[in-house]
GROMACS .gro file of C-alpha atoms in nm:
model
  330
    1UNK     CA    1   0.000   0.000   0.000
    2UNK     CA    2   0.120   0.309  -0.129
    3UNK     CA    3   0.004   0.652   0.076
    4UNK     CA    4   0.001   1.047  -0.080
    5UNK     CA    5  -0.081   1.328   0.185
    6UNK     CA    6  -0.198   1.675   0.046
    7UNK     CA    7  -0.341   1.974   0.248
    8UNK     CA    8  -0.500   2.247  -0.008
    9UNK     CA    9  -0.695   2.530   0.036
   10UNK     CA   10  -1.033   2.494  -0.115
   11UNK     CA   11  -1.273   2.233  -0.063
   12UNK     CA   12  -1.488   2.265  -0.358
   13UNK     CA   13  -1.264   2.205  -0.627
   14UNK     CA   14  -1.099   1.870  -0.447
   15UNK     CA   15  -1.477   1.768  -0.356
   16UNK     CA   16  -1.584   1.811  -0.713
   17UNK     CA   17  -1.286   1.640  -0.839
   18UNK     CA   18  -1.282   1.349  -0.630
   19UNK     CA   19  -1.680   1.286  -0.580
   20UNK     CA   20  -1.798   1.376  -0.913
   21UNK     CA   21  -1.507   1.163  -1.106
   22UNK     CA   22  -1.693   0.881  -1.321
   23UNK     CA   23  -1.767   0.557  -1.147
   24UNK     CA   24  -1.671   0.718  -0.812
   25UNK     CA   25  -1.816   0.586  -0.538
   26UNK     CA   26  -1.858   0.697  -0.171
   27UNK     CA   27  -1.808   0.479   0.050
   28UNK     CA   28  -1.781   0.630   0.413
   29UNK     CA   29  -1.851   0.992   0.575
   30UNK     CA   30  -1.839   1.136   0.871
   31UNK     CA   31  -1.996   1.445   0.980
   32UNK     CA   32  -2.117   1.540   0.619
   33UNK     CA   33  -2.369   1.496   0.396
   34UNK     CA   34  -2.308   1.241   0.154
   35UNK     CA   35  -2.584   1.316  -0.100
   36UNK     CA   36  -2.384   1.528  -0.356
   37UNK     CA   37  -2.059   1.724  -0.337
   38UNK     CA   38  -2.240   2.058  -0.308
   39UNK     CA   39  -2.382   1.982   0.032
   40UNK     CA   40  -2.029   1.799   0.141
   41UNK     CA   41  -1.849   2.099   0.069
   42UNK     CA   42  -2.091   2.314   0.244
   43UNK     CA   43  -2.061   2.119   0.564
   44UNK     CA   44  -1.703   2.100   0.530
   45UNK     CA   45  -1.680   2.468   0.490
   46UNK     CA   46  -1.894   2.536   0.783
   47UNK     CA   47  -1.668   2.387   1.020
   48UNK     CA   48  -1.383   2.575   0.923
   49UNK     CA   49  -1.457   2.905   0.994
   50UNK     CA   50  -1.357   2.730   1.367
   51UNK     CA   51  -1.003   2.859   1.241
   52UNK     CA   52  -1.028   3.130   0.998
   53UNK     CA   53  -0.645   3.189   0.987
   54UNK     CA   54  -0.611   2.833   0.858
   55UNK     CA   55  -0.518   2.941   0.474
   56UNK     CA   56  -0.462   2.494   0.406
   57UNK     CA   57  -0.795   2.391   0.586
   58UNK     CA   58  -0.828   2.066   0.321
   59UNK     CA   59  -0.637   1.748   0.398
   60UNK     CA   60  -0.672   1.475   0.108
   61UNK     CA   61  -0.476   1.154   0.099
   62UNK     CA   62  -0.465   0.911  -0.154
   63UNK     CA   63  -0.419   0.524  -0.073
   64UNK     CA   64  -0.342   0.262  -0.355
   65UNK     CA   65  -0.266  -0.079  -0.360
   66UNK     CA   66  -0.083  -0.295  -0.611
   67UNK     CA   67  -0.304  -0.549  -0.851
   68UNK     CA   68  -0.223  -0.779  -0.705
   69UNK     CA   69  -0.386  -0.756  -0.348
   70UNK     CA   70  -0.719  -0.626  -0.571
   71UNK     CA   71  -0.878  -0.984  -0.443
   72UNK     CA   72  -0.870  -0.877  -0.077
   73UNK     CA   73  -1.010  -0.527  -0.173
   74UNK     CA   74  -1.335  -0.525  -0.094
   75UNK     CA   75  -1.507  -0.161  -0.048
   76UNK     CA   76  -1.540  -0.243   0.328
   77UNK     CA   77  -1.189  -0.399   0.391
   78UNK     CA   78  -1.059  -0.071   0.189
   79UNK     CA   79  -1.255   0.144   0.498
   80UNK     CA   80  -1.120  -0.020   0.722
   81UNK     CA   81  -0.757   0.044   0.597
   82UNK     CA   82  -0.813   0.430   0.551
   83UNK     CA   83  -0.979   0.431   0.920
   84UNK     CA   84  -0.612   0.221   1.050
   85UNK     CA   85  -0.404   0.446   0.831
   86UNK     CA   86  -0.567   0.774   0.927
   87UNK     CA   87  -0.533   0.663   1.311
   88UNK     CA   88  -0.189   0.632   1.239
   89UNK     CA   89  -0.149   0.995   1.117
   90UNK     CA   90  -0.279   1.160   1.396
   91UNK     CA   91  -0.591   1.217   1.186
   92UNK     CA   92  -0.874   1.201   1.439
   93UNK     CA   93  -1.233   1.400   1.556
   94UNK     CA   94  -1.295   1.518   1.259
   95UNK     CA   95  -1.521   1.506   0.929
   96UNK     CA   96  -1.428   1.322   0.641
   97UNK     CA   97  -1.537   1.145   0.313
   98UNK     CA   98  -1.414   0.831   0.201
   99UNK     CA   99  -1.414   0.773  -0.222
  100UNK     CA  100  -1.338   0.448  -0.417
  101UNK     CA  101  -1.228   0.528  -0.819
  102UNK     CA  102  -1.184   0.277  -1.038
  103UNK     CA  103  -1.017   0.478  -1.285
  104UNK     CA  104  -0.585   0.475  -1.359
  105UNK     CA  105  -0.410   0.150  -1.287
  106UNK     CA  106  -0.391   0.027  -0.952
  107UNK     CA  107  -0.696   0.026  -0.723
  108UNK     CA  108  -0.692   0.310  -0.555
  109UNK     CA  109  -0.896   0.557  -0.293
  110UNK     CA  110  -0.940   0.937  -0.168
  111UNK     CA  111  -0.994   1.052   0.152
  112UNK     CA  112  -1.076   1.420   0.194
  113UNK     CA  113  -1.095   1.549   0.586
  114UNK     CA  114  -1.111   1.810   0.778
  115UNK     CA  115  -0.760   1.993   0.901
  116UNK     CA  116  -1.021   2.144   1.137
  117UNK     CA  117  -1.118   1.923   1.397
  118UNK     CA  118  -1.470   1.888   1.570
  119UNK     CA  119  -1.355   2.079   1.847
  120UNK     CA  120  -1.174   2.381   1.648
  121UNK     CA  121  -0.800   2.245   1.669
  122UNK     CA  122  -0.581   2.219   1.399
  123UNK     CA  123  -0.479   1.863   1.301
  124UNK     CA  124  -0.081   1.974   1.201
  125UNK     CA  125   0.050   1.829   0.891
  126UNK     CA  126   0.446   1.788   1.051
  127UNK     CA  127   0.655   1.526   0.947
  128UNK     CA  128   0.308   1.398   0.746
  129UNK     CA  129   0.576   1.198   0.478
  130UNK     CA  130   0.766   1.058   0.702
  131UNK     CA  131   0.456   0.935   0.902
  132UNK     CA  132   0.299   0.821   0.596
  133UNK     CA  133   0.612   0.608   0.459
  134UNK     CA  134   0.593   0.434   0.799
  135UNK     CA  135   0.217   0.373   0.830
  136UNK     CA  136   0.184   0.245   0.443
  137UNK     CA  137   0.484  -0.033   0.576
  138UNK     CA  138   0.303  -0.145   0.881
  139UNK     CA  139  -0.017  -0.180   0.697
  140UNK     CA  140   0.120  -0.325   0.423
  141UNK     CA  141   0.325  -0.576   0.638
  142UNK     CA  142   0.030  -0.655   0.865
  143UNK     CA  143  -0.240  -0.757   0.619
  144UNK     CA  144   0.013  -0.909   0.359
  145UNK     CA  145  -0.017  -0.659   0.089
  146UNK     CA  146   0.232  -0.662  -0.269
  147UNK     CA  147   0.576  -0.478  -0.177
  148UNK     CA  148   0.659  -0.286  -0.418
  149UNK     CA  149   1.010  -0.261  -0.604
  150UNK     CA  150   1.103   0.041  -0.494
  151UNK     CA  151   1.139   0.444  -0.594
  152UNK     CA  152   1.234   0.348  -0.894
  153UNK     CA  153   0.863   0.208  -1.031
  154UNK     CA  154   0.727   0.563  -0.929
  155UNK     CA  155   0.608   0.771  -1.216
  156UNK     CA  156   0.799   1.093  -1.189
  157UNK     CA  157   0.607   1.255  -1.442
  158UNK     CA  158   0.303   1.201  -1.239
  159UNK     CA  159   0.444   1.361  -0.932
  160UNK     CA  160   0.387   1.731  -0.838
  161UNK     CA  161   0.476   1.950  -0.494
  162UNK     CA  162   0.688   1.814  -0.241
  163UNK     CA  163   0.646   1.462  -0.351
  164UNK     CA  164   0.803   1.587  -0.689
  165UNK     CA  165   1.091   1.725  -0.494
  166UNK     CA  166   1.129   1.454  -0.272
  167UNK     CA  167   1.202   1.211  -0.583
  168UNK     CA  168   1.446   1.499  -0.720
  169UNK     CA  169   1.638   1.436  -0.390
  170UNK     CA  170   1.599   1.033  -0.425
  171UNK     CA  171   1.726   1.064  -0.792
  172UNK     CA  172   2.011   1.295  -0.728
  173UNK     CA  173   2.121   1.162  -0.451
  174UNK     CA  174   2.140   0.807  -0.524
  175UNK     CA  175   2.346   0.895  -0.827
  176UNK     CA  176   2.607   1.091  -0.601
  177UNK     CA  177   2.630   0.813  -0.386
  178UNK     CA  178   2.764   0.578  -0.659
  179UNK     CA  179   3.007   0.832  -0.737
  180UNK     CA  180   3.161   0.929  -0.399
  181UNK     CA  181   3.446   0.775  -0.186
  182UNK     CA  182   3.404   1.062   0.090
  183UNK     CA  183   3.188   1.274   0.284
  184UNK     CA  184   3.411   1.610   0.085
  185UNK     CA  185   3.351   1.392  -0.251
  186UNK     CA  186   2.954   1.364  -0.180
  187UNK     CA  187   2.880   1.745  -0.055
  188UNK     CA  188   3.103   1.798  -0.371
  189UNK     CA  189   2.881   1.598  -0.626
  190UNK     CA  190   2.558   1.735  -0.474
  191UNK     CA  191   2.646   2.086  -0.504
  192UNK     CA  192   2.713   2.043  -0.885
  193UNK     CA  193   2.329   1.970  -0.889
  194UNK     CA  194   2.221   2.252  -0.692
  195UNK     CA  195   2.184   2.064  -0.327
  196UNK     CA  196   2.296   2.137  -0.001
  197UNK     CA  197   2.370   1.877   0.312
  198UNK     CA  198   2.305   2.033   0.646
  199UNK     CA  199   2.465   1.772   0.940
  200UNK     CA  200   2.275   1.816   1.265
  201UNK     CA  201   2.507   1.749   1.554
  202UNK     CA  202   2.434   1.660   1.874
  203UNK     CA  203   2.410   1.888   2.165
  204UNK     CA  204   2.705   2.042   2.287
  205UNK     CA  205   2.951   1.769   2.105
  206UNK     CA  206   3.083   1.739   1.714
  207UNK     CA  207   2.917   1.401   1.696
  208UNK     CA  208   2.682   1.419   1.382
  209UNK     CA  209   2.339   1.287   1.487
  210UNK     CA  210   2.112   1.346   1.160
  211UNK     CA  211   2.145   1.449   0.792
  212UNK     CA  212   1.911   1.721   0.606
  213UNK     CA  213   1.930   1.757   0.203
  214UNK     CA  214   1.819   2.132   0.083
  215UNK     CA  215   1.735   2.194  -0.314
  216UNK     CA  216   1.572   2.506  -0.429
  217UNK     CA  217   1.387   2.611  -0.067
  218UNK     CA  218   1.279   2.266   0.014
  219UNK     CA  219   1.425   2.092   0.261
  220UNK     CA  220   1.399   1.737   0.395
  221UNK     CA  221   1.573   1.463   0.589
  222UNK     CA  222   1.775   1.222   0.442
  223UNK     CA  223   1.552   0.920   0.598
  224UNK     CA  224   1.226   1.123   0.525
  225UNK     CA  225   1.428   1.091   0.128
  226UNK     CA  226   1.480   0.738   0.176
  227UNK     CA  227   1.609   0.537   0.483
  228UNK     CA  228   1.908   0.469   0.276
  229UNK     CA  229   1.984   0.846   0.302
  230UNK     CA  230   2.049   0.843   0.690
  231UNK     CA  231   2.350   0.960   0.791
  232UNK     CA  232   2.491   0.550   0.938
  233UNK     CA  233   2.381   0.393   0.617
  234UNK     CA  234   2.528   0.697   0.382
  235UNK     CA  235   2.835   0.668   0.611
  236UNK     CA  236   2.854   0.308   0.558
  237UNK     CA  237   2.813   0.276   0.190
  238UNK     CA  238   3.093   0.576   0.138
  239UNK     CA  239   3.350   0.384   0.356
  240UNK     CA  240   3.228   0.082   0.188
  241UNK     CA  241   3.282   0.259  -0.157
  242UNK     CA  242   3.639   0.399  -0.014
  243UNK     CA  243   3.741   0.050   0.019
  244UNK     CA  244   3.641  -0.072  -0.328
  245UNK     CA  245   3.815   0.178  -0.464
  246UNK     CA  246   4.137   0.124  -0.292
  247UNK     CA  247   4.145  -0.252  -0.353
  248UNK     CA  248   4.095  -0.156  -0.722
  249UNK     CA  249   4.367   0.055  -0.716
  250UNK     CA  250   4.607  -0.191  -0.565
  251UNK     CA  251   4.499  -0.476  -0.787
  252UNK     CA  252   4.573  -0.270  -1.121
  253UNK     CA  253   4.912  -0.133  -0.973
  254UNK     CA  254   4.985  -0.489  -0.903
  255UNK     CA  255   4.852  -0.661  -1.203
  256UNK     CA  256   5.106  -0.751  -1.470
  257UNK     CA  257   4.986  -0.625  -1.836
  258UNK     CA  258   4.974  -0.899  -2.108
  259UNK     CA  259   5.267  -0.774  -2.266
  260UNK     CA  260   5.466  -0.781  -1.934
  261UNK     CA  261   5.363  -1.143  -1.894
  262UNK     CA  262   5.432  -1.266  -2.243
  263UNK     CA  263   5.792  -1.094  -2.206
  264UNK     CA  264   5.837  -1.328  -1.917
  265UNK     CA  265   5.724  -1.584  -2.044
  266UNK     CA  266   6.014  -1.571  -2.357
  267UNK     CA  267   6.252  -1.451  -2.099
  268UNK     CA  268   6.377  -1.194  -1.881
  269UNK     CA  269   6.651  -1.073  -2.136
  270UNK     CA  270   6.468  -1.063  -2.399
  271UNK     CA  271   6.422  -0.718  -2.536
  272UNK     CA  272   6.164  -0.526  -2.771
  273UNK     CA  273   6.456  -0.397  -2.976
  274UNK     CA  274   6.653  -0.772  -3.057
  275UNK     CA  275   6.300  -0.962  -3.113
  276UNK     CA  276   6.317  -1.088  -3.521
  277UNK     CA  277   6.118  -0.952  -3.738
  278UNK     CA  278   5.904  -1.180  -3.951
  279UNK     CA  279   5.816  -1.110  -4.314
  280UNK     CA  280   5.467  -0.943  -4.247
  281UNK     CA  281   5.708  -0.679  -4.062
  282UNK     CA  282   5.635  -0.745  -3.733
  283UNK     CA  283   5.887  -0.906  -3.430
  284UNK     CA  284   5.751  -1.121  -3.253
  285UNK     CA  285   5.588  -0.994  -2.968
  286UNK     CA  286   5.371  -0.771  -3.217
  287UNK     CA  287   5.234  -1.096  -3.371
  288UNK     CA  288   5.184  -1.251  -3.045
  289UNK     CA  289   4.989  -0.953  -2.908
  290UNK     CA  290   4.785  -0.908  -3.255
  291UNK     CA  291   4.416  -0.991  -3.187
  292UNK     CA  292   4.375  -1.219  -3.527
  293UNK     CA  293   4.699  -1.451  -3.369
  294UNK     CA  294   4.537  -1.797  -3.233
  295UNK     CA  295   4.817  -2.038  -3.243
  296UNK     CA  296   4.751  -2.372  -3.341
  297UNK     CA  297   4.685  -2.666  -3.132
  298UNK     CA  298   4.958  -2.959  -3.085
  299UNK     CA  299   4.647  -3.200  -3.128
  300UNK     CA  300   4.559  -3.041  -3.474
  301UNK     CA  301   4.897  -3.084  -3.570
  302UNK     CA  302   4.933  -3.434  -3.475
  303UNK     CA  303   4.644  -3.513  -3.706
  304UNK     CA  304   4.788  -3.324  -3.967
  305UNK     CA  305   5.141  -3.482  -4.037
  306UNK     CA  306   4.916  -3.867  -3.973
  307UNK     CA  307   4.707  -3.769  -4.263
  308UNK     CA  308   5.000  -3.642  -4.501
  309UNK     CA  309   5.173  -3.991  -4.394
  310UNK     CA  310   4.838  -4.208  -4.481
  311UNK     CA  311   4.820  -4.050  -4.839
  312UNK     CA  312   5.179  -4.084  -4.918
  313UNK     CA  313   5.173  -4.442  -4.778
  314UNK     CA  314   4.850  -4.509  -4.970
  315UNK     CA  315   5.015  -4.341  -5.299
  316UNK     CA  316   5.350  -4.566  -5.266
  317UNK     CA  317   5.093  -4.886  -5.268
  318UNK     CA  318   4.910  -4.745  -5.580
  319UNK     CA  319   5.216  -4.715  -5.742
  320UNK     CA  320   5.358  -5.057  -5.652
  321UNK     CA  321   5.044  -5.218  -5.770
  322UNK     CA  322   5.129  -5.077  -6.130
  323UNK     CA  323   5.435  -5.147  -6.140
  324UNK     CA  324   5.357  -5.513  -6.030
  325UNK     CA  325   5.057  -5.470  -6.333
  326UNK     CA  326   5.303  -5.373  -6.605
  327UNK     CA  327   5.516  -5.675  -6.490
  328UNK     CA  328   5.233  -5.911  -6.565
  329UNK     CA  329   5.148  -5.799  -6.911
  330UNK     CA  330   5.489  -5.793  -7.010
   0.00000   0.00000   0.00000
C-alpha cells in the first residue's frame, strides 16, 4: 500500500474532483452529507470558519494498492484500511469522506478530511511523509499486501509538490552516492546539482546525529528521502565505496599487463629492440599480441602430419600395384 498526503486550500474544487469523477463511489462519511458534493463541501466549509487563519484547511490523501492484493479489496476492507491508516497519522475527531475510483491503474482511494477538527484544533501536517512512509509499511506488512520494487517504479512525471521534490532528492542523490568515496567527494557531487547537506550534531559535542538535504527552498531529511539516506547507512556505503576503490587501485598497480607477462614468459633478457622480425614486418611480440593470432593446437597438428603420412603411404601402394601390373602384361 502506497500513501500520498496533500493539504489544499479549497474544498470545492478537491470535492468536485474526487466525488464527481466517473464511477466514483462513496463509501464512508463522517460528519457530512453524503448526498452530492455541493452539500459535502458546504458542511465541510462550515466547520472551518472554527479557524479562519487556517489558509490549508483541506487534507486529502490518496491510498493505492498494487493489482495484485485487488482480491482482498473489498469496499469495506478498503474502509477499514483508511480508518487504520488515518489513526496512524494523527488524523482524528474530525469530518471526512471516504471515495473508491476505479479509474488509472492500480486500485486506488481518496480521503478528503477536515484539518479542522470537531472541536476547532488544527490537526498539524508535521513530518506527514515521514509518518505516511511508515504507516503504508506497517499496513502493508500486517495484512500481507504486494511490496513494491522500490522508488524506482514511481512515475515521476506524475508527481507534483513536495512529492516531486522529494524524488528529485531520491534521484540525485542516489546517483552521487555511486560516485563518492568521501563525505568532501559527496557534498562535492551534490552541489554540482544545486543541493545542499546540512549535518545536525548533537548537543554540545561534534558528533553528527542526523542528515538534512536542501534543493531550491525545500528541505527534507535524508531518511524522510529514503532510509538509505540516513547519515549510518550513507556513512557506511561511502567507507564501503572507499574501500572498493582502494582494492581496485592496488589490484591494477599490481597486475602484470599482457605484454609484461608474455615478455616473461620468452625470458627476462629478452628485449623489444633484438625480437626478429618476420616477413609481415612485425617481431615477434607484435604478432603474439595481434588480436587475429590464435596459435595452433599440438592435437591439430598431430592429425595433420598422420594424414600427409596415410596419403603418401597409400600413394606408394598405388604405385607398386602398377608397377607389379606392367610386370604381368609384359
Amino acid at each position: 500500500m502506497i500513501g500520498k498526503p496533500i493539504t489544499g486550500k479549497s474544498f470545492g474544487g478537491c470535492v468536485h474532483y474526487v466525488v464527481d469523477k466517473k464511477d466514483a463511489v462513496i463509501l464512508d462519511a463522517n460528519g457530512v452529507r453524503m448526498q452530492n458534493a455541493f452539500l459535502i463541501t458546504q458542511d465541510f466549509n462550515q466547520q472551518r470558519k472554527n479557524r479562519p487563519g487556517l489558509g490549508k484547511a483541506v487534507g486529502h490523501l490518496v491510498l493505492s494498492w498494487s493489482n495484485e492484493d485487488l482480491p482482498k479489496l473489498s469496499n469495506t476492507i478498503m474502509v477499514e484500511r483508511a480508518k487504520e491508516y488515518m489513526e496512524k497519522m494523527n488524523i482524528r475527531n474530525t469530518q471526512y469522506v471516504m471515495v473508491r475510483h476505479h479509474d488509472g491503474n492500480n486500485p486506488h482511494m481518496h480521503i478528503i478530511y477536515n484539518r479542522v477538527d470537531n472541536k476547532g484544533n488544527t490537526i498539524s501536517d508535521n513530518n506527514s511523509y515521514g509518518r505516511n512512509i511508515k504507516a503504508c509499511r506497517e499496513i502493508t506488512l500486517k495484512h500481507g499486501y504486494h511490496l513494491g520494487k522500490g522508488k524506482q517504479q514511481v512515475n515521476r512525471q506524475a508527481l507534483t509538490g513536495k512529492e516531486k521534490s522529494r524524488y528529485e532528492l531520491f534521484d540525485a542523490i542516489k546517483s552521487a552516492v555511486k560516485q563518492s568515496v568521501s563525505w568532501k567527494g559527496l557534498e562535492s557531487n551534490l552541489q554540482a546539482k544545486g543541493i545542499q547537506i546540512d549535518f545536525k550534531m548533537r548537543s554540545g559535542t561534534n558528533e553528527v546525529q542526523g542528515i538534512s538535504f536542501e534543493k531550491d527552498g525545500f528541505k527534507m531529511k535524508g531518511s524522510a528521502i529514503d532510509r538509505a539516506f540516513s547519515y549510518g547507512n550513507l556513512n557506511a556505503q561511502l567507507n564501503f565505496n572507499q574501500q572498493r576503490e582502494q582494492q581496485h587501485i592496488a589490484f591494477t598497480e599490481n597486475s602484470p599487463s599482457v605484454a609484461h607477462q608474455i615478455r616473461e614468459v620468452l625470458g627476462t633478457n629478452y628485449q623489444h629492440d633484438s625480437q626478429p622480425v618476420f616477413s609481415s614486418g612485425k617481431n615477434l611480440l607484435e604478432i603474439l599480441l595481434s588480436p587475429e593470432f590464435a596459435p595452433a593446437q599440438s592435437g591439430d597438428q598431430d592429425d595433420a602430419k598422420i594424414y600427409r603420412k596415410r596419403k603418401k603411404k597409400k600413394k606408394r601402394g598405388q604405385q607398386t600395384d602398377q608397377e607389379q601390373s606392367n610386370g604381368i602384361s609384359r
